PDB file of C-alpha atoms in Angstrom:
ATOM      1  CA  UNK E 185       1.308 -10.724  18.794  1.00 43.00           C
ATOM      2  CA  UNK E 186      -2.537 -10.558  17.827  1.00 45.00           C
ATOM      3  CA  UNK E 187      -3.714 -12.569  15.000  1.00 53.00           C
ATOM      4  CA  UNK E 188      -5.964  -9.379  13.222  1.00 87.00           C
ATOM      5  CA  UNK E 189      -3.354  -7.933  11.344  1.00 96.00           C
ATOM      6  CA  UNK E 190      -4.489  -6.765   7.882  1.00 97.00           C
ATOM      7  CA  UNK E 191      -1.828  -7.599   5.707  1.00 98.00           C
ATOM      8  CA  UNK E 192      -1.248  -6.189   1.827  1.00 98.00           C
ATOM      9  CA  UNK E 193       0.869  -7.602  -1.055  1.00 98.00           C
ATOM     10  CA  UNK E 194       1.069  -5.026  -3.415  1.00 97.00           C
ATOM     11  CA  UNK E 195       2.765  -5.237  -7.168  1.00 97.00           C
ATOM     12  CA  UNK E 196       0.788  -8.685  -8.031  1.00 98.00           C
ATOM     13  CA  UNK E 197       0.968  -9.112 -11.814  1.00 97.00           C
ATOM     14  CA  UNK E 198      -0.167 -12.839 -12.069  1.00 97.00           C
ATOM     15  CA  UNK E 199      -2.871 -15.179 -11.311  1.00 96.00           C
ATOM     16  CA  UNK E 200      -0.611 -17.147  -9.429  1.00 97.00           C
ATOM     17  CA  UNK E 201       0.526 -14.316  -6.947  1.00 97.00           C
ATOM     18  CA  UNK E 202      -3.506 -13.267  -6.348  1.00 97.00           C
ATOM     19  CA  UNK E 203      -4.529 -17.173  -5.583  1.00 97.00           C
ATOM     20  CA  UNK E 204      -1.026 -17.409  -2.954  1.00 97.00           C
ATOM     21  CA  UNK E 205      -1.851 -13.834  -1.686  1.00 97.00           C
ATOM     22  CA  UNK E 206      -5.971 -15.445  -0.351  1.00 97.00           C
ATOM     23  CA  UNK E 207      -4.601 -18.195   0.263  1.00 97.00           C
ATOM     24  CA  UNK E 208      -2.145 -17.057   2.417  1.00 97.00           C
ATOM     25  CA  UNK E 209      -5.034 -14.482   4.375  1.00 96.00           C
ATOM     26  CA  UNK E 210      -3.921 -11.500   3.208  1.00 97.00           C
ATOM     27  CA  UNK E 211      -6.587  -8.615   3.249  1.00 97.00           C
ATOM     28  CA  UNK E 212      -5.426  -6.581   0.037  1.00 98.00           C
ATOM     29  CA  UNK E 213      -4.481  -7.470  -3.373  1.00 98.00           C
ATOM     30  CA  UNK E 214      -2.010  -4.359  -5.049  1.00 98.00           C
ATOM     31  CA  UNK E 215      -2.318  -3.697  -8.538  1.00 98.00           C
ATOM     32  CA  UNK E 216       0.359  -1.234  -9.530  1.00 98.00           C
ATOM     33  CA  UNK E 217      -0.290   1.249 -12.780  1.00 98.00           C
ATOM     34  CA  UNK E 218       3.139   3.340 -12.853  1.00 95.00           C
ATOM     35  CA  UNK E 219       4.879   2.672 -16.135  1.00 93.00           C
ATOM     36  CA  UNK E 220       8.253   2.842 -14.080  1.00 91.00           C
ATOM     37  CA  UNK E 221       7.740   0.358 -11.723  1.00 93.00           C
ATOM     38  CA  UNK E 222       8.948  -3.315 -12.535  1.00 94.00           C
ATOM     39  CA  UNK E 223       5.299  -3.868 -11.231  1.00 96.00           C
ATOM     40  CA  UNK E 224       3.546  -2.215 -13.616  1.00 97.00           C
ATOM     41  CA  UNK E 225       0.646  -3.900 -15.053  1.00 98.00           C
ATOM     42  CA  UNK E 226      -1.666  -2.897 -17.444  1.00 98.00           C
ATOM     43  CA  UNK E 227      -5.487  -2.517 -17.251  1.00 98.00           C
ATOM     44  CA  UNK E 228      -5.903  -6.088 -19.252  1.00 98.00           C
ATOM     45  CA  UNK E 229      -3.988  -7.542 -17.147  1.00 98.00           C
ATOM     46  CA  UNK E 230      -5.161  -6.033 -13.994  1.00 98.00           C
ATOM     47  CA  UNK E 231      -8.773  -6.716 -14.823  1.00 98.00           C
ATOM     48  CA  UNK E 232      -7.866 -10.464 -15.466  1.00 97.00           C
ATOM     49  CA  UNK E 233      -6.265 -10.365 -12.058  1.00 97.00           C
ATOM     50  CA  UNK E 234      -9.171  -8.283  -9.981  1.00 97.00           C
ATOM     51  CA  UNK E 235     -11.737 -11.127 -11.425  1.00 95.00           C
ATOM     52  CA  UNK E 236      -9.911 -13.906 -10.457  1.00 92.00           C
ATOM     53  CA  UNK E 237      -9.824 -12.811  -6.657  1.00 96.00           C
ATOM     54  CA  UNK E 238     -11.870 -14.010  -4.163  1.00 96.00           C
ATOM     55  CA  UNK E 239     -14.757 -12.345  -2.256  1.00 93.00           C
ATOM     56  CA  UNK E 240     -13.098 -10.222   0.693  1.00 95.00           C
ATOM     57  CA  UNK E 241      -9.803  -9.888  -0.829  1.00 97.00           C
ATOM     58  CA  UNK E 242      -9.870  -5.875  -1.175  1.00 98.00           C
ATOM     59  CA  UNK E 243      -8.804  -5.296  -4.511  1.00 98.00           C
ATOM     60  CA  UNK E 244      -6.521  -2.034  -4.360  1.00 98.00           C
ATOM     61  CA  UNK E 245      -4.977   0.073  -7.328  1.00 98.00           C
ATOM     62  CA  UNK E 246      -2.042   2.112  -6.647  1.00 98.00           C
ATOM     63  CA  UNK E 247      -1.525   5.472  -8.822  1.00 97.00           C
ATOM     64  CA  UNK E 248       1.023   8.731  -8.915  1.00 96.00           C
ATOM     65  CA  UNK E 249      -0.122  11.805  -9.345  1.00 96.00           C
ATOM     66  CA  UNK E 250      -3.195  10.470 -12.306  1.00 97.00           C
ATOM     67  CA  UNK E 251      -4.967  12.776 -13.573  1.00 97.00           C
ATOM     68  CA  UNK E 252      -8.724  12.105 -14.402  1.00 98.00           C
ATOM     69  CA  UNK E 253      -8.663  10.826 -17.923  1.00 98.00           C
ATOM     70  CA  UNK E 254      -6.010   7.884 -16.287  1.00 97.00           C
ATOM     71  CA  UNK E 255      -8.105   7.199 -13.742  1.00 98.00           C
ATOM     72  CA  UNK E 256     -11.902   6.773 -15.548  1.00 98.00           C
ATOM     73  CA  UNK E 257      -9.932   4.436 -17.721  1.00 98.00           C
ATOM     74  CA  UNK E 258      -8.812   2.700 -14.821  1.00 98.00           C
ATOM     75  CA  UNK E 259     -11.838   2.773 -13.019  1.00 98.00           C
ATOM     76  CA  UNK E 260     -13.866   1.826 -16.278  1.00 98.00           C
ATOM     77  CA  UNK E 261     -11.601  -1.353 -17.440  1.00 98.00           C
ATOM     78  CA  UNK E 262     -10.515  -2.361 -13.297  1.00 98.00           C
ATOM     79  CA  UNK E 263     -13.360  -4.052 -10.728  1.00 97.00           C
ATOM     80  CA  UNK E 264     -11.446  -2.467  -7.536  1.00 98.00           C
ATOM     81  CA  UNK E 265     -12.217  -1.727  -4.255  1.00 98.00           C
ATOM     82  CA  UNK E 266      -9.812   1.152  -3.456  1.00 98.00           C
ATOM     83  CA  UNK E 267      -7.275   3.546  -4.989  1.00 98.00           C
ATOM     84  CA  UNK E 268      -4.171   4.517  -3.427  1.00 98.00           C
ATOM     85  CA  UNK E 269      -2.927   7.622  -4.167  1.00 98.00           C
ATOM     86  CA  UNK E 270       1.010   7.360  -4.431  1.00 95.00           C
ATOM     87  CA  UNK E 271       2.365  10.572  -5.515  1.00 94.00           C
ATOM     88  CA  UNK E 272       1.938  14.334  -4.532  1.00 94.00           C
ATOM     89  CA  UNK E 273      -1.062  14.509  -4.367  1.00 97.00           C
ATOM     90  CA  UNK E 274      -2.777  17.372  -2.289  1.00 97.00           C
ATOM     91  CA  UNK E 275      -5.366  16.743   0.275  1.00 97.00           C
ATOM     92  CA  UNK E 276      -7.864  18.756  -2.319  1.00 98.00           C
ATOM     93  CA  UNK E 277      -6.786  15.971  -4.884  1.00 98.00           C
ATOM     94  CA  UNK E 278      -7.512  13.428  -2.641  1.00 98.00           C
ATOM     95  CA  UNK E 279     -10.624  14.561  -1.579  1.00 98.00           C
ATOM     96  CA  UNK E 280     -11.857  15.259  -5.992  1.00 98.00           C
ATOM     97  CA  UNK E 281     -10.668  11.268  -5.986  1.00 98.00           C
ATOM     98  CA  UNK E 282     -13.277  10.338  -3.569  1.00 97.00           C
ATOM     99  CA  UNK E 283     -15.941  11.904  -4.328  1.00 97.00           C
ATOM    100  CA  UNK E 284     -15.748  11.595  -8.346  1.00 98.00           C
ATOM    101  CA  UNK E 285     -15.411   7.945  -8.342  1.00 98.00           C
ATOM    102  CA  UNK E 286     -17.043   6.988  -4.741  1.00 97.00           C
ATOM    103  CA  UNK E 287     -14.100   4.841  -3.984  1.00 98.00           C
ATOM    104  CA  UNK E 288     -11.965   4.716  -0.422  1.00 98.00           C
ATOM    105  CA  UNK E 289      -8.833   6.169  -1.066  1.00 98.00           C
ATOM    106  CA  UNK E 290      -5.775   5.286   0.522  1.00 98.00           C
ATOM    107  CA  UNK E 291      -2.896   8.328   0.422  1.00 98.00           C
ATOM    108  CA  UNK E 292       0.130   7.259   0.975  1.00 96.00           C
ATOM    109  CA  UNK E 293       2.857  10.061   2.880  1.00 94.00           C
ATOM    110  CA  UNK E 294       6.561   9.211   3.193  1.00 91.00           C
ATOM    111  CA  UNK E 295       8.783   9.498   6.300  1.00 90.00           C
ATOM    112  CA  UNK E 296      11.743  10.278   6.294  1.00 87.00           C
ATOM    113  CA  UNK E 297      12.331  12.313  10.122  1.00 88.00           C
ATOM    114  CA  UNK E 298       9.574  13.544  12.846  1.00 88.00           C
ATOM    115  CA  UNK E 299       8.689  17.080  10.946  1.00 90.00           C
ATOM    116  CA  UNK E 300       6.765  14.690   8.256  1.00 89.00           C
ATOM    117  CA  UNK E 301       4.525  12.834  10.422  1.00 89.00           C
ATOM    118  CA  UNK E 302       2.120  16.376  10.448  1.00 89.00           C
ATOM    119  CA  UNK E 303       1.175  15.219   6.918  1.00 91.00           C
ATOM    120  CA  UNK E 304      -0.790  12.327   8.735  1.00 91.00           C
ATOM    121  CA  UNK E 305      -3.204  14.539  10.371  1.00 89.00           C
ATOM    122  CA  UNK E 306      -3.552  16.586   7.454  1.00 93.00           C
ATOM    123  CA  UNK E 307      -4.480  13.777   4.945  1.00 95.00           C
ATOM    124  CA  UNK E 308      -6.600  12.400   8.078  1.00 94.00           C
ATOM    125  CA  UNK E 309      -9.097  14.661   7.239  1.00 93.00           C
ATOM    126  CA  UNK E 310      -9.529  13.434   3.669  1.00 96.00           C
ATOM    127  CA  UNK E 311      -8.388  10.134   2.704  1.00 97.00           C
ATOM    128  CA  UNK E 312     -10.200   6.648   4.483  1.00 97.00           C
ATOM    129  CA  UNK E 313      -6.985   5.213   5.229  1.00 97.00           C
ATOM    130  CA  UNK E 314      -3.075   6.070   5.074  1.00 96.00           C
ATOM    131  CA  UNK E 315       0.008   4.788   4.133  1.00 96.00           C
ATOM    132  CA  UNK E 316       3.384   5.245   5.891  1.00 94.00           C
ATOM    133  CA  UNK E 317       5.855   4.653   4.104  1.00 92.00           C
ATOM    134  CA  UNK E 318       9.383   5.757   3.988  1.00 86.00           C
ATOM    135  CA  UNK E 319      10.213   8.802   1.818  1.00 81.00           C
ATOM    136  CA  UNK E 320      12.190   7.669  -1.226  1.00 70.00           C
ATOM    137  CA  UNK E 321      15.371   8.653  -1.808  1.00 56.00           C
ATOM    138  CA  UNK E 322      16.072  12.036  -3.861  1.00 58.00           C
ATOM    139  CA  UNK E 323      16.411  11.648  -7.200  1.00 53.00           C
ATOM    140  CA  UNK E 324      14.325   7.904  -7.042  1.00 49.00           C
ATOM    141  CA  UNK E 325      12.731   7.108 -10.116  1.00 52.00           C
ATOM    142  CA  UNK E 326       9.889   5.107  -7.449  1.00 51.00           C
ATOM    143  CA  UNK E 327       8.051   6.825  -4.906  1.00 54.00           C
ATOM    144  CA  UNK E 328       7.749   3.102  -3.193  1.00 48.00           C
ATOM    145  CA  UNK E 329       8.761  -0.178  -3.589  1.00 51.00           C
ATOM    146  CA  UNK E 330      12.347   0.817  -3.001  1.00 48.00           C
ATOM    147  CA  UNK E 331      13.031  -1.846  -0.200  1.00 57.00           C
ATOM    148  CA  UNK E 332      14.074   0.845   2.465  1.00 64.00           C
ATOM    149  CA  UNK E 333      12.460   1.345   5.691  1.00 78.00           C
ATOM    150  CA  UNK E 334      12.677   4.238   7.886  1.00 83.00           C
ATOM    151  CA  UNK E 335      12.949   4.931  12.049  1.00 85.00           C
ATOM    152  CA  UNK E 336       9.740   2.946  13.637  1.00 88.00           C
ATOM    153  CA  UNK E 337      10.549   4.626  16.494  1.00 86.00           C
ATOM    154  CA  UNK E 338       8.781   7.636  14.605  1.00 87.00           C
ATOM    155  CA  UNK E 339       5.681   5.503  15.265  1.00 86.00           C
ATOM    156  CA  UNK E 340       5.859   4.135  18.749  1.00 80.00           C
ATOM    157  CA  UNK E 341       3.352   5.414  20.635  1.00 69.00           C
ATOM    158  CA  UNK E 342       0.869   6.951  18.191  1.00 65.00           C
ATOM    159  CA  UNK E 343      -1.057   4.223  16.601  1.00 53.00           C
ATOM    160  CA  UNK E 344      -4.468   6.364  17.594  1.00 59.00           C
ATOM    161  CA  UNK E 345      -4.680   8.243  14.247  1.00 72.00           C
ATOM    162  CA  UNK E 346      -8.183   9.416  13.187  1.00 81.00           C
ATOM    163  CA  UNK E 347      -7.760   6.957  10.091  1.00 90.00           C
ATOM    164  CA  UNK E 348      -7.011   3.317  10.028  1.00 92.00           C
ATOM    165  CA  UNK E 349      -3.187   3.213   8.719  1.00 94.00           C
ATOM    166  CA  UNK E 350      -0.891   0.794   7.310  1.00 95.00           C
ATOM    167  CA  UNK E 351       2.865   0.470   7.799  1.00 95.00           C
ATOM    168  CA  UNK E 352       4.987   0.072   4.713  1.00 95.00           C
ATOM    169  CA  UNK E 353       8.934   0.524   3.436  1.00 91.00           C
ATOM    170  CA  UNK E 354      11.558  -2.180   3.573  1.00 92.00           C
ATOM    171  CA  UNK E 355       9.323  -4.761   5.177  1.00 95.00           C
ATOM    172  CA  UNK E 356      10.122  -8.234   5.039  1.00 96.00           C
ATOM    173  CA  UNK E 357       9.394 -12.124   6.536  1.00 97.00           C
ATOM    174  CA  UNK E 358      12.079 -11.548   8.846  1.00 96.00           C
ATOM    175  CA  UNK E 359      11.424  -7.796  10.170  1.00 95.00           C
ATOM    176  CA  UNK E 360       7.824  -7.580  10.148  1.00 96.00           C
ATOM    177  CA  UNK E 361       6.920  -8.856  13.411  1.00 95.00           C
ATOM    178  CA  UNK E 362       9.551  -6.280  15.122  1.00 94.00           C
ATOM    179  CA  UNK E 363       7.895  -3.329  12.825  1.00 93.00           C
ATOM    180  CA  UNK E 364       4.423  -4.101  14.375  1.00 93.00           C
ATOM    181  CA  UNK E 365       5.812  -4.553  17.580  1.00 91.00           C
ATOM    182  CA  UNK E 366       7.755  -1.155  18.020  1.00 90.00           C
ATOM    183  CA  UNK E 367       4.995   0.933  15.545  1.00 90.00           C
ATOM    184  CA  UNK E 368       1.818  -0.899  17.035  1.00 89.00           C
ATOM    185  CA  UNK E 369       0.564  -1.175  13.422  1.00 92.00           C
ATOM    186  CA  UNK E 370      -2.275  -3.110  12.663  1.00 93.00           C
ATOM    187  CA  UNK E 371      -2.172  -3.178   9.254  1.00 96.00           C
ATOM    188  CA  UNK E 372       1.243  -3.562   7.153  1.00 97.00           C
ATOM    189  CA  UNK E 373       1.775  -3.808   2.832  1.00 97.00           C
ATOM    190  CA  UNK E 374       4.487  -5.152   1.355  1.00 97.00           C
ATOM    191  CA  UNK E 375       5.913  -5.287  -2.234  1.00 95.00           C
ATOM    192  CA  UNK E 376       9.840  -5.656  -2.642  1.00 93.00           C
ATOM    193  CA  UNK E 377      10.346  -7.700   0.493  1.00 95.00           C
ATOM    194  CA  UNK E 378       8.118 -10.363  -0.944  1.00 97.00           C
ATOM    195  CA  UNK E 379      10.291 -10.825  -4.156  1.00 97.00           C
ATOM    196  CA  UNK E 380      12.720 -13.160  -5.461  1.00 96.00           C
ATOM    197  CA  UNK E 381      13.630 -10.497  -8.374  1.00 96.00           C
ATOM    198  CA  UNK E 382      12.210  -6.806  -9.009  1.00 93.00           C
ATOM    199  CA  UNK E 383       8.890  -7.446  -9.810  1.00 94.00           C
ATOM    200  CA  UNK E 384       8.369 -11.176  -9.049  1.00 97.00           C
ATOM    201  CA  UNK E 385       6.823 -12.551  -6.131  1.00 98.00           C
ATOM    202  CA  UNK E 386       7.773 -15.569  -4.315  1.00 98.00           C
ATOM    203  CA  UNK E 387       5.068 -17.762  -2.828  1.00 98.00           C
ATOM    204  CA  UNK E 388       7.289 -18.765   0.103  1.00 98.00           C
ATOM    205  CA  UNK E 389       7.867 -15.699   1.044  1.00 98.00           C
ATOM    206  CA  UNK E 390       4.697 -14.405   0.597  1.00 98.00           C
ATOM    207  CA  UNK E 391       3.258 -16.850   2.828  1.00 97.00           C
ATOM    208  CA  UNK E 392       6.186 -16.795   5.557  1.00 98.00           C
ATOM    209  CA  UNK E 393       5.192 -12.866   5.625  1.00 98.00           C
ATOM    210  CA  UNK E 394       1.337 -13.325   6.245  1.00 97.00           C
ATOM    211  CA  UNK E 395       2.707 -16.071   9.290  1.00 96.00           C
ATOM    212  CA  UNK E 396       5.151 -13.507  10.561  1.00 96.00           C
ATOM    213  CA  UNK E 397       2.275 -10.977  11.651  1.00 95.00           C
ATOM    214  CA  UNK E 398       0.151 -13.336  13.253  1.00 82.00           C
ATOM    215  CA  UNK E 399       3.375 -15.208  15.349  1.00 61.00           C
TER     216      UNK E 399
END
């Protein structure tokens, strides 16, 4: 397997899991602002966090459905890099994102069977990069972070997107390396797979992860 895939850790909330996520080689640091998520963090915190990582660690903020006021307050209090867009919204949203704050933004579309992989070259045409992920379940209080992956073999074959993408849904140390393989990914995030409890990163397996794509 090649050693240039960009990994993200998404749903840090300490200084602790930003140092282990650098020095592990990770690309992108995920700062979660959904008051449902056991990730959630709030600006304070996340600002505390975005300062304390290092130069080239792409510091990215993952939103559902914010409206503006949420996100010049995030913007305003949060050094970032990116946003990722993590709800509904429509490629006309996601193209207002961009060009009001003159950020990349990163939509994320879930999968659940073949008919939703048109969404890709939709959002191609507006957001810098995209998400896979797999579609949550009905009735899921989390549009990610659930810990469920869908069929890769939705993927195979069709890593030649107009936008650089990034697999994501139930990965883990011990799967990861089998995702790339069948999807061709070059770029993977993980959240729950990376946890010893909802919410709380492990360094081991944060670093066993990173190792895993490069093996």
């Amino acid at each position: 397997m090649a050693a240039d895939i960009r990994v993200k850790v998404c749903g840090l909330s300490t200084p602790q899991d930003v140092d282990c996520v650098a020095r592990a080689g990770a690309a992108y640091a995920g700062f979660v602002f959904f008051e449902k998520s056991p990730r959630n963090v709030s600006y304070e915190t996340a600002a505390t966090l975005a300062a304390a990582a290092p130069v080239g660690l792409c510091k990215v903020a993952l939103t559902v459905n914010a409206g503006d006021a949420e996100l010049d307050a995030l913007t305003e209090a949060v050094p970032l890099d990116m946003l990722q867009l993590h709800g509904k919204e429509t490629p006309q949203r996601v193209a207002e994102v961009k060009a009001r704050y003159g950020l990349p933004v990163m939509k994320a579309i879930g999968v659940a069977d073949a008919a939703d992989l048109a969404q890709i070259d939709i959002y191609s045409d507006v957001a810098d990069q995209l998400l896979i992920d797999a579609k949550p379940p009905k009735g899921a209080d989390l549009p990610g972070g659930n810990g469920l992956a869908f069929d890769w073999r939705l993927l195979a074959g069709r890593k030649y997107w107009r936008k650089p993408w990034m697999l994501a849904g139930g990965l883990t140390p011990d799967n990861v390396a089998e995702a790339i393989r069948m999807t061709g990914a070059r770029q993977v995030d993980v959240s729950s797979g990376v946890e010893s409890a909802p919410g709380v990163k492990d360094a081991d397996l944060i670093r066993a992860f990173v190792e895993h794509t490069t093996g």
